[in-house]
Coordinates of C-alpha atoms and ligand atoms in Angstrom, one line a residue:
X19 CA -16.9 4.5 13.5
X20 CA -16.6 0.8 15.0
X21 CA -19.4 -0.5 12.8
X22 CA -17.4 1.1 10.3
X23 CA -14.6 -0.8 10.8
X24 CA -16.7 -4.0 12.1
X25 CA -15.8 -6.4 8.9
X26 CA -14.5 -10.0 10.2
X27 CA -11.8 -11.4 8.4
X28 CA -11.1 -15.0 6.9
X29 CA -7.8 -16.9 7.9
X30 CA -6.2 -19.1 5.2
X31 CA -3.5 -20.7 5.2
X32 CA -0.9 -20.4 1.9
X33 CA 0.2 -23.6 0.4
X34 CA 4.4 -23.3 0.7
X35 CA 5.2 -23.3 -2.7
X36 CA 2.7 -20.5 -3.6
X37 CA 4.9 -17.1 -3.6
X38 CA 3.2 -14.8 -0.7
X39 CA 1.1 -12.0 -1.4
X40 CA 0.8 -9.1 -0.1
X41 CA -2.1 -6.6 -0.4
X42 CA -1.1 -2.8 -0.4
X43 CA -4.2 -0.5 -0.5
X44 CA -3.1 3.2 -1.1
X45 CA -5.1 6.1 0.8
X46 CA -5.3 9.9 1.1
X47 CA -7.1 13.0 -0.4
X48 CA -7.7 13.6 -3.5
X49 CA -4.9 14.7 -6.0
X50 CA -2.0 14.2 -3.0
X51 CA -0.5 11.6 -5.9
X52 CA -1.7 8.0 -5.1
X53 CA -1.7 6.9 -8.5
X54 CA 0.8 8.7 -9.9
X55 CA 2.7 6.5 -7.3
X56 CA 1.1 3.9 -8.0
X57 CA 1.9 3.7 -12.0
X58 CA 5.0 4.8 -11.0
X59 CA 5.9 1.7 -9.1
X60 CA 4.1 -0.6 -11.5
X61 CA 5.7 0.9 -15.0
X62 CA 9.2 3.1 -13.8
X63 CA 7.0 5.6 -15.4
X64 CA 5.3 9.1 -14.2
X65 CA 2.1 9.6 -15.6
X66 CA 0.4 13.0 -14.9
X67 CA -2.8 12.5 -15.9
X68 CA -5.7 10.2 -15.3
X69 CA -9.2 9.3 -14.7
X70 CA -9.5 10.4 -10.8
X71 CA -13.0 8.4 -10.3
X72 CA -11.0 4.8 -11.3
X73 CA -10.5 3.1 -8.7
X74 CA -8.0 0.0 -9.3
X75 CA -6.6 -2.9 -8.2
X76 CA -3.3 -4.1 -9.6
X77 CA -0.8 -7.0 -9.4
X78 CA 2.8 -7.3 -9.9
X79 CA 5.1 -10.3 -9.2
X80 CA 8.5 -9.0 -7.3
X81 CA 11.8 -10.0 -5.6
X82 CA 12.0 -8.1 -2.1
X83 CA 14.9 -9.3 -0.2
X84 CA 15.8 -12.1 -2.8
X85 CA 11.8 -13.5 -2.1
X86 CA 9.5 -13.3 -4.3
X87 CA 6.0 -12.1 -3.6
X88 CA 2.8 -10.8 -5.6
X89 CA 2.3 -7.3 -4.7
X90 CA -1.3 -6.3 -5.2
X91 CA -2.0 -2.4 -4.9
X92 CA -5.3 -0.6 -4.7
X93 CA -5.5 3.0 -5.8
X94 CA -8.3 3.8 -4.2
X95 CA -10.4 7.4 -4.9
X96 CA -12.1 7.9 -2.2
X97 CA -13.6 11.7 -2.3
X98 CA -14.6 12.1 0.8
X99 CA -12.1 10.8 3.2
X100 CA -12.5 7.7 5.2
X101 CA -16.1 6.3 4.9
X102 CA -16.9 3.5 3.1
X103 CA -13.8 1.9 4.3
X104 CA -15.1 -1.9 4.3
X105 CA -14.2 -2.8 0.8
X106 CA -10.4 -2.3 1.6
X107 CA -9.9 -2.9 5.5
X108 CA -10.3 -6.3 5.5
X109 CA -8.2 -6.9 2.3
X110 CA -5.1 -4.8 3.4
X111 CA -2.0 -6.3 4.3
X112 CA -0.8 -3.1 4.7
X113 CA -1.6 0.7 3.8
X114 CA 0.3 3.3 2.0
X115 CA -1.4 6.9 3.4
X116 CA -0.2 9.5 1.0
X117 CA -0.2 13.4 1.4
X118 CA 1.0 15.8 -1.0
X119 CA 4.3 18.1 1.0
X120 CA 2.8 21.0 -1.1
X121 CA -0.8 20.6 0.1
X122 CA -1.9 21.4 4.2
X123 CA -5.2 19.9 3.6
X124 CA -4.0 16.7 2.2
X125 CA -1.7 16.3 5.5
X126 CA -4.8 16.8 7.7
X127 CA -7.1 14.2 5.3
X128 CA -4.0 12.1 5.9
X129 CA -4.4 12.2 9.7
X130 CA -7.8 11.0 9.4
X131 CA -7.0 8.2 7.5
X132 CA -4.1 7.1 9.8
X133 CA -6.4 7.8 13.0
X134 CA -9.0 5.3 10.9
X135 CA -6.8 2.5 9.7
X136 CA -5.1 2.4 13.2
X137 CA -8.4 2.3 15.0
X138 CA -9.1 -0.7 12.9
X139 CA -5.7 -2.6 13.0
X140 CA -5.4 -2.4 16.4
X141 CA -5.1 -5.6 18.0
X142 CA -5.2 -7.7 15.1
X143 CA -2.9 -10.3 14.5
X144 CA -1.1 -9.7 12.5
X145 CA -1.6 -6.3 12.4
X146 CA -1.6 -4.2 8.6
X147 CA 1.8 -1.8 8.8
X148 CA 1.1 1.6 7.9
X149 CA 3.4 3.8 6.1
X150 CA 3.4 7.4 5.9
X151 CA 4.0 9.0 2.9
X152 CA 5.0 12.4 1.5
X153 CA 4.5 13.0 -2.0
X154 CA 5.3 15.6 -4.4
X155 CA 9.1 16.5 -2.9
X156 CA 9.9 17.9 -6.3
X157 CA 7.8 20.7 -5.3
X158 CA 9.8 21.7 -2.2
X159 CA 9.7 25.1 -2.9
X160 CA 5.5 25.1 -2.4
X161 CA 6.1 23.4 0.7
X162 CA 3.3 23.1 3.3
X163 CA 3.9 20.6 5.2
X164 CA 7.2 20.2 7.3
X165 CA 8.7 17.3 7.2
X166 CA 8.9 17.3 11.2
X167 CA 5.3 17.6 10.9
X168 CA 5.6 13.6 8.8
X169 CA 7.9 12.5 11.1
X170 CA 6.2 13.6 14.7
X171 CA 2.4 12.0 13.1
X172 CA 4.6 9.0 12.1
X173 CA 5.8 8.5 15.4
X174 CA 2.7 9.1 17.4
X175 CA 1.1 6.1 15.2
X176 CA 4.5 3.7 15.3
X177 CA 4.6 4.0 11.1
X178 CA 7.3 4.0 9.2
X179 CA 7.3 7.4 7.3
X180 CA 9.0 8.5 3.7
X181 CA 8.7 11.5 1.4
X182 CA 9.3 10.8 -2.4
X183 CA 8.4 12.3 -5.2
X184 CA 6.1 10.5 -8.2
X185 CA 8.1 12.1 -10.6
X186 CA 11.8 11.5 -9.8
X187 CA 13.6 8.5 -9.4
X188 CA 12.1 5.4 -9.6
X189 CA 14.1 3.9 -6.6
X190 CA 12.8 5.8 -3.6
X191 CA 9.3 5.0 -4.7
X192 CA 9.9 1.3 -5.4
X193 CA 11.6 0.8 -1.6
X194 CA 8.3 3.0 -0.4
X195 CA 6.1 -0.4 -1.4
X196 CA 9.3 -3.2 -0.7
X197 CA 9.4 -1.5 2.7
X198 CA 5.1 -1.7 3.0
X199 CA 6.4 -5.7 2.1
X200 CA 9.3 -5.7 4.5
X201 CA 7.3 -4.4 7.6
X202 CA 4.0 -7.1 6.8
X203 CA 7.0 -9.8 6.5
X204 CA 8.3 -8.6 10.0
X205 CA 4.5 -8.2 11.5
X206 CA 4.0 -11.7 10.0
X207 CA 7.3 -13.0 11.9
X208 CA 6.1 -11.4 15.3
X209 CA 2.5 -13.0 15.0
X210 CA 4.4 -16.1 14.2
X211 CA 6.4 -15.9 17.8
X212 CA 3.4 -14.8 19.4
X213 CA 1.3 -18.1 18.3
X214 CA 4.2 -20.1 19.0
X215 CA 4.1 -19.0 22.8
X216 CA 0.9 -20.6 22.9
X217 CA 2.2 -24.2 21.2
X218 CA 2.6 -26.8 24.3
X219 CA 6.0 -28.6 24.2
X220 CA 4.7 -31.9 23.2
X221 CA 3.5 -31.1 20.4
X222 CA 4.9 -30.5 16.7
X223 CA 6.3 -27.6 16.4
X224 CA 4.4 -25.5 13.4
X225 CA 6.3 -25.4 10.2
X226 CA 4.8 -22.0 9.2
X227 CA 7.2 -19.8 7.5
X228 CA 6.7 -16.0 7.8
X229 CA 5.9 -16.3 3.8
X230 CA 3.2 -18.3 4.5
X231 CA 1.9 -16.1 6.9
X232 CA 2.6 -12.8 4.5
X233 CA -1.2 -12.1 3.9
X234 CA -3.3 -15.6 5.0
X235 CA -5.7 -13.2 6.7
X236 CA -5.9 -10.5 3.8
X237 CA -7.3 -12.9 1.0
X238 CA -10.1 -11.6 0.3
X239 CA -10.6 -9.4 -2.7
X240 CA -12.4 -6.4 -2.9
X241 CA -15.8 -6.0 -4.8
X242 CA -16.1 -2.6 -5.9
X243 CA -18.2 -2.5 -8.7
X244 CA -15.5 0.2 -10.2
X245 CA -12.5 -2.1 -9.4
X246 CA -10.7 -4.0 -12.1
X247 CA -7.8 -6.6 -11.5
X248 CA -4.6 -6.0 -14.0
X249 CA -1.8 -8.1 -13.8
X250 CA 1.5 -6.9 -14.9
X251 CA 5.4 -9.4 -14.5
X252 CA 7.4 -7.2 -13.4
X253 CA 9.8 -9.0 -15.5
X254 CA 7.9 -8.3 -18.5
X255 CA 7.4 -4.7 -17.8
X256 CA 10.7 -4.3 -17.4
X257 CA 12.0 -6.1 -21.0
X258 CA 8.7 -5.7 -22.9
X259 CA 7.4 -2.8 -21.1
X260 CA 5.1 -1.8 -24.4
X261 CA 2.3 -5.2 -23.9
X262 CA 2.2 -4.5 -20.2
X263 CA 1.9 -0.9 -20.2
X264 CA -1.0 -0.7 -22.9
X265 CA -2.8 -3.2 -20.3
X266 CA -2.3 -0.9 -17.3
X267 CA -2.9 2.4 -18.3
X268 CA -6.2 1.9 -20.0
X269 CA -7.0 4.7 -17.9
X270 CA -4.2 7.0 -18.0
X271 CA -2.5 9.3 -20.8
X272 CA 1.3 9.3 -20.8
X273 CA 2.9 11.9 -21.9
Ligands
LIG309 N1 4.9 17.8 -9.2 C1 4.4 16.6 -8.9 N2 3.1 16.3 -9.3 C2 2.6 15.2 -8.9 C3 3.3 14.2 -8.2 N3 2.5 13.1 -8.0 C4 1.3 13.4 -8.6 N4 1.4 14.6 -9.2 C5 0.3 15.4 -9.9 O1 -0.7 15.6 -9.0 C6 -2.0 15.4 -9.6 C7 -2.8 14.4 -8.8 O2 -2.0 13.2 -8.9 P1 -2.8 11.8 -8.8 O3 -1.8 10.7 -8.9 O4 -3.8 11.8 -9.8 O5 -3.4 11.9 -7.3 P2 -4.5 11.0 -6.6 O6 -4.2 11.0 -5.2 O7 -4.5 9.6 -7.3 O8 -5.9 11.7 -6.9 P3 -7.4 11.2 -6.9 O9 -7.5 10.0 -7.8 O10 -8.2 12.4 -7.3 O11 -7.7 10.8 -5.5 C8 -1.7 15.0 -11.0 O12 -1.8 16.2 -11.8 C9 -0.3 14.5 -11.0 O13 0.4 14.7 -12.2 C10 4.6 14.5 -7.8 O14 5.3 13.7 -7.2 N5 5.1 15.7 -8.2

């Protein structure tokens, strides 16, 4: 598991007038919804069905909290769980890890991944936030999960946890990624106040602000050979959603 997870990270440093970025890699078993909330996030839209072997990286420029920031999402397919983590670890600022509530399996997969990610994170500075999330509410009536059962592996693991649904409102699953943002921006601030402990008093104090710090150590990108890099303006996809759209869903039908 530790050679795994044994990928060393670069550390650059942002230039200030460069908007942050921040790199949210999406997790969990197959079919619990990870790119129906991804698309979802991306286009307002719900899009039920896709390619389930494309694996994707996408990038979207946002205002969270009145700053803006480039909000790059994998949707990752893994089959088989976590192995063959290395081509995300190291480029995660943070990690959405998505079951479906209809689904026990998907929960337990879920576990796995948090146990995974955690082991890896641990001790980094700064550390990638996970956030724990509950797909498919719509579906209550299937339920399989309990949503104590979210809440108690959320707080064994110190994660933020949400349940949503991919095909309702738009707004719970847009504040599921601005918080993945909220909580690196917070992890970057703590890292920040933890170096500067370690400043001496004579010297300049660092003029690092926590948006420079939002993903310095995440920049590398991934090199799947399946991965492909589509940029949509937020902006744009809201006024001119058709251009953007066609771009983004070369893999998905919409109905
Ligand atoms: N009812 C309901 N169905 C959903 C929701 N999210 C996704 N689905 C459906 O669940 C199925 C799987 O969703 P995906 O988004 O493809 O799941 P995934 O995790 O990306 O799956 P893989 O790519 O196979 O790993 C699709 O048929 C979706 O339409 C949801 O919130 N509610």
């Amino acid at each position: 598991m530790s050679m795994m997870f044994g990928k060393a990270r670069t550390c650059n440093i942002v230039p200030e007038h460069e908007p942050a970025e921040c790199n949210i890699v999406v997790l969990g078993a197959m079919g619990s919804g990870k790119s129906a909330l991804t698309v979802k996030f991306l286009t307002k839209r719900f899009i039920s069905e896709y390619d389930p072997n494309l694996e994707d990286t996408y990038s979207s420029e946002e205002m969270v909290d009145q700053q803006p920031v480039v909000v790059k999402v994998m949707d990752t397919a893994d089959q088989d769980g976590p192995v063959n983590c290395d081509r995300y670890l190291a480029w995660a600022s943070a990690f959405l890890i998505v079951y479906s509530i209809d689904n026990r399996l998907s929960f337990e997969v879920c576990q796995q991944y948090v146990e995974a990610v955690t082991l890896y994170t641990k001790g980094l500075q700064p550390e990638a936030p996970i956030i724990l999330v509950g797909n498919k509410l719509d579906m209550e009536r299937y339920r399989q999960v309990n949503k104590t059962d979210g809440e108690t592996l959320a707080t064994r693991f110190s994660c933020l946890f949400f349940e949503v649904s991919a095909c309702l409102d738009f707004a719970s699953v847009q504040n599921v990624f601005y918080e993945a943002v909220r909580e690196v921006r917070r992890e970057a601030e703590r890292s920040l106040s933890l170096r500067s402990l370690y400043i001496s008093e004579d010297k300049a104090p660092i003029s690092l602000s926590s948006a420079t710090l939002l993903s310095p150590c995440f920049k590398e990108l991934p090199t799947p050979a399946t991965a492909k890099l589509v940029t949509v303006k937020s902006s744009r996809a809201q006024s001119k959603r058709r251009a953007p759209t066609l771009t983004l869903l070369k893999g998905f039908k919409i109905f």
